[in-house]
XYZ file of C-alpha atoms in Angstrom:
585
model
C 148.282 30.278 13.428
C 147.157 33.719 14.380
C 144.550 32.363 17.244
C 147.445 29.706 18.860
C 149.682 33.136 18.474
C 146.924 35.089 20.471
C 146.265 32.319 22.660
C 149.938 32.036 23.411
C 150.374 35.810 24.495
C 147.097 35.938 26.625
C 148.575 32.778 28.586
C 151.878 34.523 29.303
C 149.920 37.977 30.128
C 146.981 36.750 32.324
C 149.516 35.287 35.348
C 151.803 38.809 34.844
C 148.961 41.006 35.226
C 147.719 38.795 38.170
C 151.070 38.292 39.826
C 151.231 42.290 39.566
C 147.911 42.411 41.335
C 149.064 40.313 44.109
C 152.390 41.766 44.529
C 152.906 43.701 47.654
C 153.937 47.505 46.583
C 156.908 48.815 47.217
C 156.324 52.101 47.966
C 156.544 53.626 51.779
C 152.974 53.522 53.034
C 150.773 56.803 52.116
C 150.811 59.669 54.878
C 147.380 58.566 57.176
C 145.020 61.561 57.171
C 144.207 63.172 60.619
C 146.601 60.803 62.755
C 146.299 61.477 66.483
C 149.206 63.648 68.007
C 150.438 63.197 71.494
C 153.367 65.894 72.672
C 155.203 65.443 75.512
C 156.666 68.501 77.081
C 159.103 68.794 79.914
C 159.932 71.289 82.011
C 163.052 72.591 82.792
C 164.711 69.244 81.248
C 168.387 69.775 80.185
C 169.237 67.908 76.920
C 172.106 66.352 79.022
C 169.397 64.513 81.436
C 168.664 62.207 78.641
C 170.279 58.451 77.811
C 169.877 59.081 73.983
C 171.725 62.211 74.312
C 174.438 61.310 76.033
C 173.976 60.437 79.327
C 174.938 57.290 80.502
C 173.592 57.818 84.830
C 169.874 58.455 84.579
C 167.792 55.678 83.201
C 165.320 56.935 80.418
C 164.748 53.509 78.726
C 160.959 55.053 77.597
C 162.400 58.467 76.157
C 165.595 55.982 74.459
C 163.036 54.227 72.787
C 160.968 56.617 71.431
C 164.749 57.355 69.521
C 165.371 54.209 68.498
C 161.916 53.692 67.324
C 161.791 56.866 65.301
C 163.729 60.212 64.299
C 166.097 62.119 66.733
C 166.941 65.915 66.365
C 169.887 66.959 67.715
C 169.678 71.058 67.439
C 165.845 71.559 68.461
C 165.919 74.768 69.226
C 163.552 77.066 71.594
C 162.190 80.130 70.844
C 163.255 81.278 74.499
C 164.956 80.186 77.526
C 162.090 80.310 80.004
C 158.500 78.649 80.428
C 155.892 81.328 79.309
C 157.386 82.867 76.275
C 158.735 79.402 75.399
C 155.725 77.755 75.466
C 153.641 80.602 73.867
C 156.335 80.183 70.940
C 155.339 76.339 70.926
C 151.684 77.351 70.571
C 151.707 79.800 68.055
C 154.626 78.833 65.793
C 155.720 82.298 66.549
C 158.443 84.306 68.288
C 157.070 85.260 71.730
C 158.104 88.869 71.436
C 155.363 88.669 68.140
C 152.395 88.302 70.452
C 153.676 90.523 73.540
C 154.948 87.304 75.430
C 158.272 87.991 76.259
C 159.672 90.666 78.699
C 160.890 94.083 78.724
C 161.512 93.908 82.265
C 163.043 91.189 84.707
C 159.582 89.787 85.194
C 159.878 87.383 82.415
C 157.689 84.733 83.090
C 153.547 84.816 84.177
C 154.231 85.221 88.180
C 150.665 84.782 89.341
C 147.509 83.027 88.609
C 145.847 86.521 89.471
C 147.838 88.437 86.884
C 146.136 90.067 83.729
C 148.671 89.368 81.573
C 148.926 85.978 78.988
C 148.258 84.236 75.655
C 145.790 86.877 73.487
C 142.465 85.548 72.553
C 143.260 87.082 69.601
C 146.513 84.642 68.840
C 145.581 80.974 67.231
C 146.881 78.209 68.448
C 147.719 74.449 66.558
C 144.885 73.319 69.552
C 142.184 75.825 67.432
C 143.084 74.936 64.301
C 142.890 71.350 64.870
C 139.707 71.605 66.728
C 138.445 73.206 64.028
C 139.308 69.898 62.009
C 137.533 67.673 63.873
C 140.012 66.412 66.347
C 139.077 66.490 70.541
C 141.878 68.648 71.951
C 143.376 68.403 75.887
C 145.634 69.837 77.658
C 147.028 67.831 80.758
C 149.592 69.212 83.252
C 151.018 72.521 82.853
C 149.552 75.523 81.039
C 151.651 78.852 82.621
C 149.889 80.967 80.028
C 147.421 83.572 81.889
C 143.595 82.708 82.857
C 141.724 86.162 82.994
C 141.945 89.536 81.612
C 139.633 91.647 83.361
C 137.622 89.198 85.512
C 137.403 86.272 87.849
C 135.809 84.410 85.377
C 136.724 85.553 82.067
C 138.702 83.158 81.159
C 140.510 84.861 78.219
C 143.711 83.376 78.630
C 142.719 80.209 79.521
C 143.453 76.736 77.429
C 139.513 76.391 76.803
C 139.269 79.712 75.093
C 142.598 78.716 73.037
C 141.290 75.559 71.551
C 141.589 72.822 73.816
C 138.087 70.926 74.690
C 139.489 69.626 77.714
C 142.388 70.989 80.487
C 143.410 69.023 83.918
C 146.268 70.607 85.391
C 148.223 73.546 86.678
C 147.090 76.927 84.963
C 150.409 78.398 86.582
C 153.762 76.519 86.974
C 155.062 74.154 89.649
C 157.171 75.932 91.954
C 159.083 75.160 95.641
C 156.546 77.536 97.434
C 153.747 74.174 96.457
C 155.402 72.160 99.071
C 155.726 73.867 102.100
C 158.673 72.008 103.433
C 160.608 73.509 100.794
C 162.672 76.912 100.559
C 160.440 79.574 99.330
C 161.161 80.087 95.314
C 159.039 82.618 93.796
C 160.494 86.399 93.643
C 162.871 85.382 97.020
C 164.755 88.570 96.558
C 162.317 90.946 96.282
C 160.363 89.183 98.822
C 163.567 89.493 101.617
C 163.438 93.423 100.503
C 160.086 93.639 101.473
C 160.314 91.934 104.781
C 163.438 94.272 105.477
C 161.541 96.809 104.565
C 158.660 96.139 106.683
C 160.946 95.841 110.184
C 162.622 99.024 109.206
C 158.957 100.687 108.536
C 157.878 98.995 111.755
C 160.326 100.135 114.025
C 160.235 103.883 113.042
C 156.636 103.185 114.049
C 157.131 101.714 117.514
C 160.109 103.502 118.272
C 158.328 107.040 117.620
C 155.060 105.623 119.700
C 157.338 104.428 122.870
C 158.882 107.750 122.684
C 155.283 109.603 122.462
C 154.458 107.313 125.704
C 157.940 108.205 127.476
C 158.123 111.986 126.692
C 161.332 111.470 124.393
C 159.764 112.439 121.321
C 157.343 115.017 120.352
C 155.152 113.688 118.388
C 151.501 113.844 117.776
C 148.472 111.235 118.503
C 147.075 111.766 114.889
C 150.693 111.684 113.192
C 151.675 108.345 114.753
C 147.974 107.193 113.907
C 149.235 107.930 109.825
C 152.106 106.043 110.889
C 150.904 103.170 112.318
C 148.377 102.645 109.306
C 150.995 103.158 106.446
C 153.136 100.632 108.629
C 149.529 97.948 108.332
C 148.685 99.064 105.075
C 152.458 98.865 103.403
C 152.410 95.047 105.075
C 149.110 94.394 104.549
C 149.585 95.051 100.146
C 152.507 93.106 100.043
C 151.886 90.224 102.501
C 148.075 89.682 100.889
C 149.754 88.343 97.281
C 153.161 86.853 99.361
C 152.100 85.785 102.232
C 149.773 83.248 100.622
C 151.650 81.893 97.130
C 150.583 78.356 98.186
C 147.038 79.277 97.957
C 146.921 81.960 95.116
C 149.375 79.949 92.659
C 149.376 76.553 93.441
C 146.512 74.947 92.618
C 144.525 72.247 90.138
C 142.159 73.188 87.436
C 139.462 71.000 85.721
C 138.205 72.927 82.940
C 137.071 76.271 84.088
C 136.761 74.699 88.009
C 139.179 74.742 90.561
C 139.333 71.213 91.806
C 142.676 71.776 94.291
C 143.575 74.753 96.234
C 146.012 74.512 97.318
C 147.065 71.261 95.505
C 147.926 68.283 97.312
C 151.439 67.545 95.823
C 151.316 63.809 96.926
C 148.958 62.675 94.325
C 149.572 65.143 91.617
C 151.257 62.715 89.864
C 149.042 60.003 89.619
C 146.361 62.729 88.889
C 147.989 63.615 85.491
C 148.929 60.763 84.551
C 145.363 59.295 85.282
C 143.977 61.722 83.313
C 146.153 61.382 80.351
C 145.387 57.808 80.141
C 141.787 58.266 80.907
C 141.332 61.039 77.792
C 143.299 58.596 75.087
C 141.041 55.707 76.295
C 137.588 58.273 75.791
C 138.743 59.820 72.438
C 140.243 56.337 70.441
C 137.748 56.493 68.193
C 137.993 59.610 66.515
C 141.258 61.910 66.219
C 142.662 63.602 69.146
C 145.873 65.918 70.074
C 146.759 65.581 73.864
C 149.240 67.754 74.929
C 150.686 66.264 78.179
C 152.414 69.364 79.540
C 154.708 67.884 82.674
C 155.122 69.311 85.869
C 158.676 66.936 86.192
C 161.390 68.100 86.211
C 160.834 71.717 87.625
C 161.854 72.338 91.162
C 160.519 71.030 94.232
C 160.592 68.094 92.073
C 157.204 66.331 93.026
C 158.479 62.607 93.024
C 156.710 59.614 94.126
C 158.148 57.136 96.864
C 158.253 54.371 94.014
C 161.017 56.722 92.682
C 162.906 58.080 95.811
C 166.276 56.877 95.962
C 166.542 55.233 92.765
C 169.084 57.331 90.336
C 172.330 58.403 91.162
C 172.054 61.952 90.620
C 169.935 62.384 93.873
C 166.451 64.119 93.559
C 166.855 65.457 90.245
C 167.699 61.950 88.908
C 164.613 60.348 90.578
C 162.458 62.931 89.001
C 163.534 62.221 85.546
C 163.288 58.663 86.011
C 159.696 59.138 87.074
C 159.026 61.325 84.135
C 160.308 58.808 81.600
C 157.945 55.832 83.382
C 155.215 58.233 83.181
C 156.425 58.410 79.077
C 156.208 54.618 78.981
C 152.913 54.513 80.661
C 151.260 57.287 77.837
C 152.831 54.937 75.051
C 151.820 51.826 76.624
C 147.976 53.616 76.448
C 148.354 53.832 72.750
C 149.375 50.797 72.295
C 146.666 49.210 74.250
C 143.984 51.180 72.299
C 145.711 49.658 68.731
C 146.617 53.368 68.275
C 150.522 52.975 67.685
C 150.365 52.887 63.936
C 148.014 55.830 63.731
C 149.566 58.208 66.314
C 152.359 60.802 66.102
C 154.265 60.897 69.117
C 156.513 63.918 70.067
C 158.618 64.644 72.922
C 161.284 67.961 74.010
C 161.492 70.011 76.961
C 160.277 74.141 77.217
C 164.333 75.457 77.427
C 167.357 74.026 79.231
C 168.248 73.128 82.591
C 168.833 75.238 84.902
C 172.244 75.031 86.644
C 171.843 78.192 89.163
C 168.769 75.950 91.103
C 170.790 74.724 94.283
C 169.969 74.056 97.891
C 173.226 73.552 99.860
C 174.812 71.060 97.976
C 172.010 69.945 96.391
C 171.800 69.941 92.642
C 168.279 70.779 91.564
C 168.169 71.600 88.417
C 169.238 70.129 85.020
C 172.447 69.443 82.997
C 172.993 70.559 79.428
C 175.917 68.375 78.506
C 178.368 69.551 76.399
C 176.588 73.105 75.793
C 177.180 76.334 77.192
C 175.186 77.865 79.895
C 171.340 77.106 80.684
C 167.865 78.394 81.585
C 166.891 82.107 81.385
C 169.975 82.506 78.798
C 168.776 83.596 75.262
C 171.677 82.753 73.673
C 173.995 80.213 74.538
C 173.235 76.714 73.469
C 172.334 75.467 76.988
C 169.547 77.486 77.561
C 167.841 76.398 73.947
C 169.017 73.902 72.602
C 167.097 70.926 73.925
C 165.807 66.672 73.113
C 163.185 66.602 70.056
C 162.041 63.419 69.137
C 159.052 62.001 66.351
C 157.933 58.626 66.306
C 155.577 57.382 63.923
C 155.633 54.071 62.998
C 155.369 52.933 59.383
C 155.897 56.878 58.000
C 159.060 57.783 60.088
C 162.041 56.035 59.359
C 163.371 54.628 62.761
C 167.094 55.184 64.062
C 167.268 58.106 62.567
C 169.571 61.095 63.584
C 169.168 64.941 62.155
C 171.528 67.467 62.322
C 169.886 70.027 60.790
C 168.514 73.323 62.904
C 164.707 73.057 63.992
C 162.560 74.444 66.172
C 159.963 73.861 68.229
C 158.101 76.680 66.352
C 158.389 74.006 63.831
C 155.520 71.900 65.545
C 152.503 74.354 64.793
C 152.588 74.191 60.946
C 153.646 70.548 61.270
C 150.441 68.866 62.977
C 147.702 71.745 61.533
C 148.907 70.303 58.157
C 148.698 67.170 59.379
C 145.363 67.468 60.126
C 144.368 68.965 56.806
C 144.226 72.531 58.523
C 145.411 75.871 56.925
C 147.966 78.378 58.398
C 146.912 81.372 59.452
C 147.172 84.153 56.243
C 147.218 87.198 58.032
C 150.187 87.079 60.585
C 153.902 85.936 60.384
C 154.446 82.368 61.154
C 158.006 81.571 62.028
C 157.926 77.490 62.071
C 158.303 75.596 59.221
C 156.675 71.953 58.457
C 158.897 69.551 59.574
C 157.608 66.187 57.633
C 159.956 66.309 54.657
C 162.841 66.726 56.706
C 161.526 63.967 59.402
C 160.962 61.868 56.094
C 163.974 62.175 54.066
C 162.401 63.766 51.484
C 164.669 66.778 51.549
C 168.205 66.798 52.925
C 167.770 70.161 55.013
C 166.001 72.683 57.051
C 163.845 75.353 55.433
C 165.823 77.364 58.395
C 168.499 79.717 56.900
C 168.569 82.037 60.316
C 167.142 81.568 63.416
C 166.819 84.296 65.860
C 167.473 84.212 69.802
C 166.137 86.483 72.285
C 166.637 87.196 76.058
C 163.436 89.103 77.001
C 162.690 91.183 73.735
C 166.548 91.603 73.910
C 168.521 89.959 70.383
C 171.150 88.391 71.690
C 172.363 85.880 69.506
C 171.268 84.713 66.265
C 172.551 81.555 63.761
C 172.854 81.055 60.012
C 172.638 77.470 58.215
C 174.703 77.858 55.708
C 173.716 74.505 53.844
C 176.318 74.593 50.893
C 178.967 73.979 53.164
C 177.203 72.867 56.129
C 178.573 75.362 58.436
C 176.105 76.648 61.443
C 177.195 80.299 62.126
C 176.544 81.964 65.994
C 176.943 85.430 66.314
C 176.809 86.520 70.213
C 175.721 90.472 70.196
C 174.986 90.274 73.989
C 176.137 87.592 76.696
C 175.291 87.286 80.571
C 178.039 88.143 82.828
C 178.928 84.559 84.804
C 179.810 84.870 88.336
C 181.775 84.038 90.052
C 184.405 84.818 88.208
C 185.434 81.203 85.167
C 181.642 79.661 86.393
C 179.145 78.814 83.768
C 176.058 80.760 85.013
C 175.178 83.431 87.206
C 175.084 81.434 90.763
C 175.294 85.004 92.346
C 171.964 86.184 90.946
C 169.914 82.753 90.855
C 169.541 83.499 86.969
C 170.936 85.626 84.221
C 169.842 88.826 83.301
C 168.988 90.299 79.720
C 170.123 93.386 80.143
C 171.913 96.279 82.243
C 174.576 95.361 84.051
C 174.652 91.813 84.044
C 175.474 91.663 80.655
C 177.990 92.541 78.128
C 178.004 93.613 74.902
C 180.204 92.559 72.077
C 180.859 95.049 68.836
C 182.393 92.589 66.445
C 179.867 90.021 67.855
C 181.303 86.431 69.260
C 181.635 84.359 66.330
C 181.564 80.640 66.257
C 180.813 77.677 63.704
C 178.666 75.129 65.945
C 179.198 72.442 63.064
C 183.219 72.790 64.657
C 182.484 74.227 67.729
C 179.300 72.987 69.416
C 179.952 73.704 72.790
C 180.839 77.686 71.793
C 183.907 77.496 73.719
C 186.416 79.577 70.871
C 185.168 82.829 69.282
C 185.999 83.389 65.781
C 187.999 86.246 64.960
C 188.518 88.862 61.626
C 192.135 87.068 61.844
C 191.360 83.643 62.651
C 188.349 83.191 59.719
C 189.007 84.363 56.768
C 184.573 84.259 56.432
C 184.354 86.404 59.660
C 183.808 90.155 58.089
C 181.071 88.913 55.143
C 179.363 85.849 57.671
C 178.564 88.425 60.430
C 177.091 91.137 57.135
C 175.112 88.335 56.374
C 173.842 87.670 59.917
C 173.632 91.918 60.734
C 171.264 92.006 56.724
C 169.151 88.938 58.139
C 168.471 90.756 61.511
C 167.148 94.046 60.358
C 164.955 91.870 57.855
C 163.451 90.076 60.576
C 163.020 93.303 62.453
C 161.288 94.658 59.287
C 158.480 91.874 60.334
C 157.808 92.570 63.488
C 154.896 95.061 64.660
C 154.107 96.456 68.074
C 151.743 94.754 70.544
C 150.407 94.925 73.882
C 152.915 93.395 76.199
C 151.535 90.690 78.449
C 154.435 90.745 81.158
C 154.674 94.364 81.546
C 154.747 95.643 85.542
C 151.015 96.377 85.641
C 150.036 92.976 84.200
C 152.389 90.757 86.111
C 151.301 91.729 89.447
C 148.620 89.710 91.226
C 145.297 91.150 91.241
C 142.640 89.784 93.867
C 139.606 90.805 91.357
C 141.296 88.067 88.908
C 142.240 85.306 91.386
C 140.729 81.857 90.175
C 139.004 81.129 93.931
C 137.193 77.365 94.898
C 135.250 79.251 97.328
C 134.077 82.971 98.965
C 137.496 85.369 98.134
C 139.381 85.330 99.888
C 138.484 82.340 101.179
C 139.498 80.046 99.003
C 139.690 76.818 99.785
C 139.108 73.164 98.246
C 139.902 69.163 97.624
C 137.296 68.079 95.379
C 139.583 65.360 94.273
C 139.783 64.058 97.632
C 135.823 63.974 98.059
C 136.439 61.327 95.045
């Protein structure tokens, strides 16, 4: 009896323990070690340019589905409202004002290829840490981070000295002086001064020399010979760096070699896009980060004749349209290669649109949506608060929408833990791993405050408070719009940090963004009953993050923004730089 009993049991276990065998499991598939990592950056893209965001005029069916196919954040925030310290920020996974990258002056930005100032060898990048891993690092498009320090060919600020195996691209930033059909851009101001200048320095010069020739004037031969060389030599230092912005800042980098200068705008498209195709196809088979930095949609708006004509919001809109095919193309690369499954994809743009960039009744720059103000403004929601979008197939849950503050800080711990890497010990990192979050694991940010700066100015800063879900704003210092009930400074061309351009507020603006996303009513002590111990709690958080910080050189001070002929990266003889080795292909 006991053997049939045995016999009995084993015949009812052995199919269980096989059908358990068979059975598919349940759980959501195990993290894949090392995936590849593609980020897509664009430039000067408002969050309101984007059909999953709102807008319903430009046609972003490739940037849509990246949404649809995976997670959506919908306050991805910048460290900074302008393309160097933003970037730097993106990087590092630090505040830009940490590694001397933002401004203490109204040069905010890198403003020439032959500038000393940029990125510090002595910062580490998610590209290092992940080369260290194993993966094959590039950089394609933009960089706008510095090249050398002390030499033509030092390279200490370059992408190849901050991790990346590989760079095609821009090492400065895509501005209207590439295209010479186009209204000069770069410093126009202080480039009409000089010119003035010059004419008034001029004709001092000629009028005292006629009236040496006439008799008029007493003056002597060697006096108007001083004058007449301070006249060539005042021209002559200004006119060297401005008189040739074309050839000094826009031009095309292959590694360390200059491969355009200038660059030929008609093909830089197909160029980067070429190349970003060409360096998923060479590195399939082992892991790779590509960070495809775009030159779209920054002004003069390089756009291809496919694209001409096509949106409804003029040039702008056929930019964006191009970008968003050129987003398609990338992701139509990884599928090709069987990559999908294995490859994190990430897209957001450096800052906000910027609404100041017109031409006659041209609108050139970008649209924020329902948020206030735009680029170069460190604390209203335009300027920052910008598209962020994951997909990864099989680990991301697709469709899905978070409301939770991030930022794109966030992205440095995110893929150097991804790729089994370590954090850097001995400095302050400010992002925060993002997987949980993107997973569902946990239900909010590990981001109680987040701080914004204008230049190394505070001028806003935000508290999560999760319990009740409210996102607190306080506004210590807001740009003065003009004219008078606009949204930006159209007077100036951009908004200023500081001086007189700005105004301070003692209580701080107040708002809750989780009622009040567009920051269009200010708190009060008599409208909020929370107003007094929410802006305490804000004013404590502050000075502790101040506690953290710790002087460094500044990269964009006066003496390292200017251009420098010793550093100018030069195809040829300086000055005689010239070059198309892209065209000899």
């Amino acid at each position: 009896a006991s053997f049939l009993l045995l016999c009995f049991r084993t015949s009812l276990v052995t199919p269980l323990i096989f059908g358990l065998l068979l059975q598919p499991p349940l759980t959501q598939p195990s993290v894949i070690t090392q995936p590849n990592i593609v980020l897509l950056m664009a430039d000067d893209l408002g969050i309101g340019d984007v059909g999953c965001y709102g807008n319903d005029t430009i046609r972003t069916p490739n940037i849509d589905l990246l949404a649809k196919e995976g997670v959506k954040l919908t306050q991805h925030i910048t460290a900074a409202p302008l393309c160097t310290p933003s970037r730097a920020a993106f990087l590092t996974g630090r505040y830009p004002l940490r590694s001397g990258m933002d401004a203490i002056n109204n040069y905010r930005v890198i403003f020439w290829n032959g500038g000393s100032g940029g990125l510090p060898p002595n910062e580490t990048t998610f590209a290092k840490i992940l080369q260290q891993q194993g993966y094959s690092t590039g950089l394609i498009g933009k960089w706008h981070q510095g090249v050398n320090c002390e030499s033509r060919d030092d390279h200490c600020h370059h992408p190849l000295n901050h991790g990346f195996d590989y760079f095609y691209g821009m090492p400065f930033t895509l501005i209207s002086d590439c295209q010479p059909t186009e209204t000069p851009e770069m410093d126009r101001v202080f480039r009409g001064k000089l010119w003035l200048y010059t004419q008034m320095i001029g004709l001092v010069t000629l009028t005292a020399a006629l009236g040496r020739l006439t008799g008029l004037i007493s003056v002597r031969w060697k006096t108007l010979t001083c004058l007449v060389g301070f006249s060539l030599l005042f021209f002559v230092s200004w006119f060297s760096s401005y008189g040739f912005v074309q050839r000094w800042n826009c031009i095309m980098m292959r590694n360390h070699e200059v491969t355009e200068q200038p660059m030929v705008t008609d093909r830089t498209t197909s160029l980067i896009l070429r190349e970003s195709i060409s360096f998923i196809e060479r590195n399939k088979h082992k892991p790779f980060l590509l960070f495809l930095s775009f030159l779209h949609s920054h002004t003069p708006l390089l756009t291809t004749e496919k694209f001409l004509g096509r949106s409804r919001h003029g040039l702008y809109g056929d930019n964006v349209e191009e970008m968003d095919w050129m987003v398609g193309q990338v992701l139509n690369a990884i599928d090709k290669e069987g990559l999908r499954n294995t490859t994190l994809v990430y897209f957001a743009s450096d800052h906000g649109g910027w609404l100041e960039r017109q031409e006659g009744n041209r609108q050139l720059g970008g649209w924020n949506g329902i948020y206030r103000g735009g680029k170069a403004m460190g604390g209203w929601e335009g300027g920052i608060r910008v598209p962020g979008i994951f997909r990864w197939p099989g680990v991301l849950p697709a469709g899905t929408v978070i409301d939770e503050p991030t930022s794109l800080m966030d992205i440095y711990p995110t893929v150097v833990h991804l790729a089994g890497g370590v954090l850097p010990q001995d400095r302050v990192i400010d992002g925060r791993d993002l997987m949980p979050l993107l997973q569902g694991r946990v239900e909010h940010s590990e981001h109680e405050f987040l701080f914004h700066y204008c230049g190394i100015h505070l001028h806003a800063a935000r508290w999560h408070q999760k319990d009740s879900g409210a996102i607190w704003k306080a506004h210590y210092v807001t740009p003065i719009f003009r004219p008078l009930g606009a949204g930006a400074c159209y007077d100036r061309g951009f908004c200023p940090c500081f001086g007189e351009g700005v105004t301070h507020h003692d209580p701080p603006l107040l708002f809750d963004l989780s009622r009040d996303p567009s920051e269009a009513k200010p708190l009060s002590a008599d409208t909020e009953p929370l107003f007094d111990a929410v802006i305490r709690k804000i004013g404590r958080a502050i000075e502790e993050h101040r506690r953290t910080l710790t002087p460094v050189p500044e990269q964009l001070s006066m003496y390292n923004v200017v251009w420098k002929p010793w550093l100018q990266p030069c195809c040829g003889t300086f000055p005689f730089c010239w070059c198309d080795k892209e065209g000899d292909n």
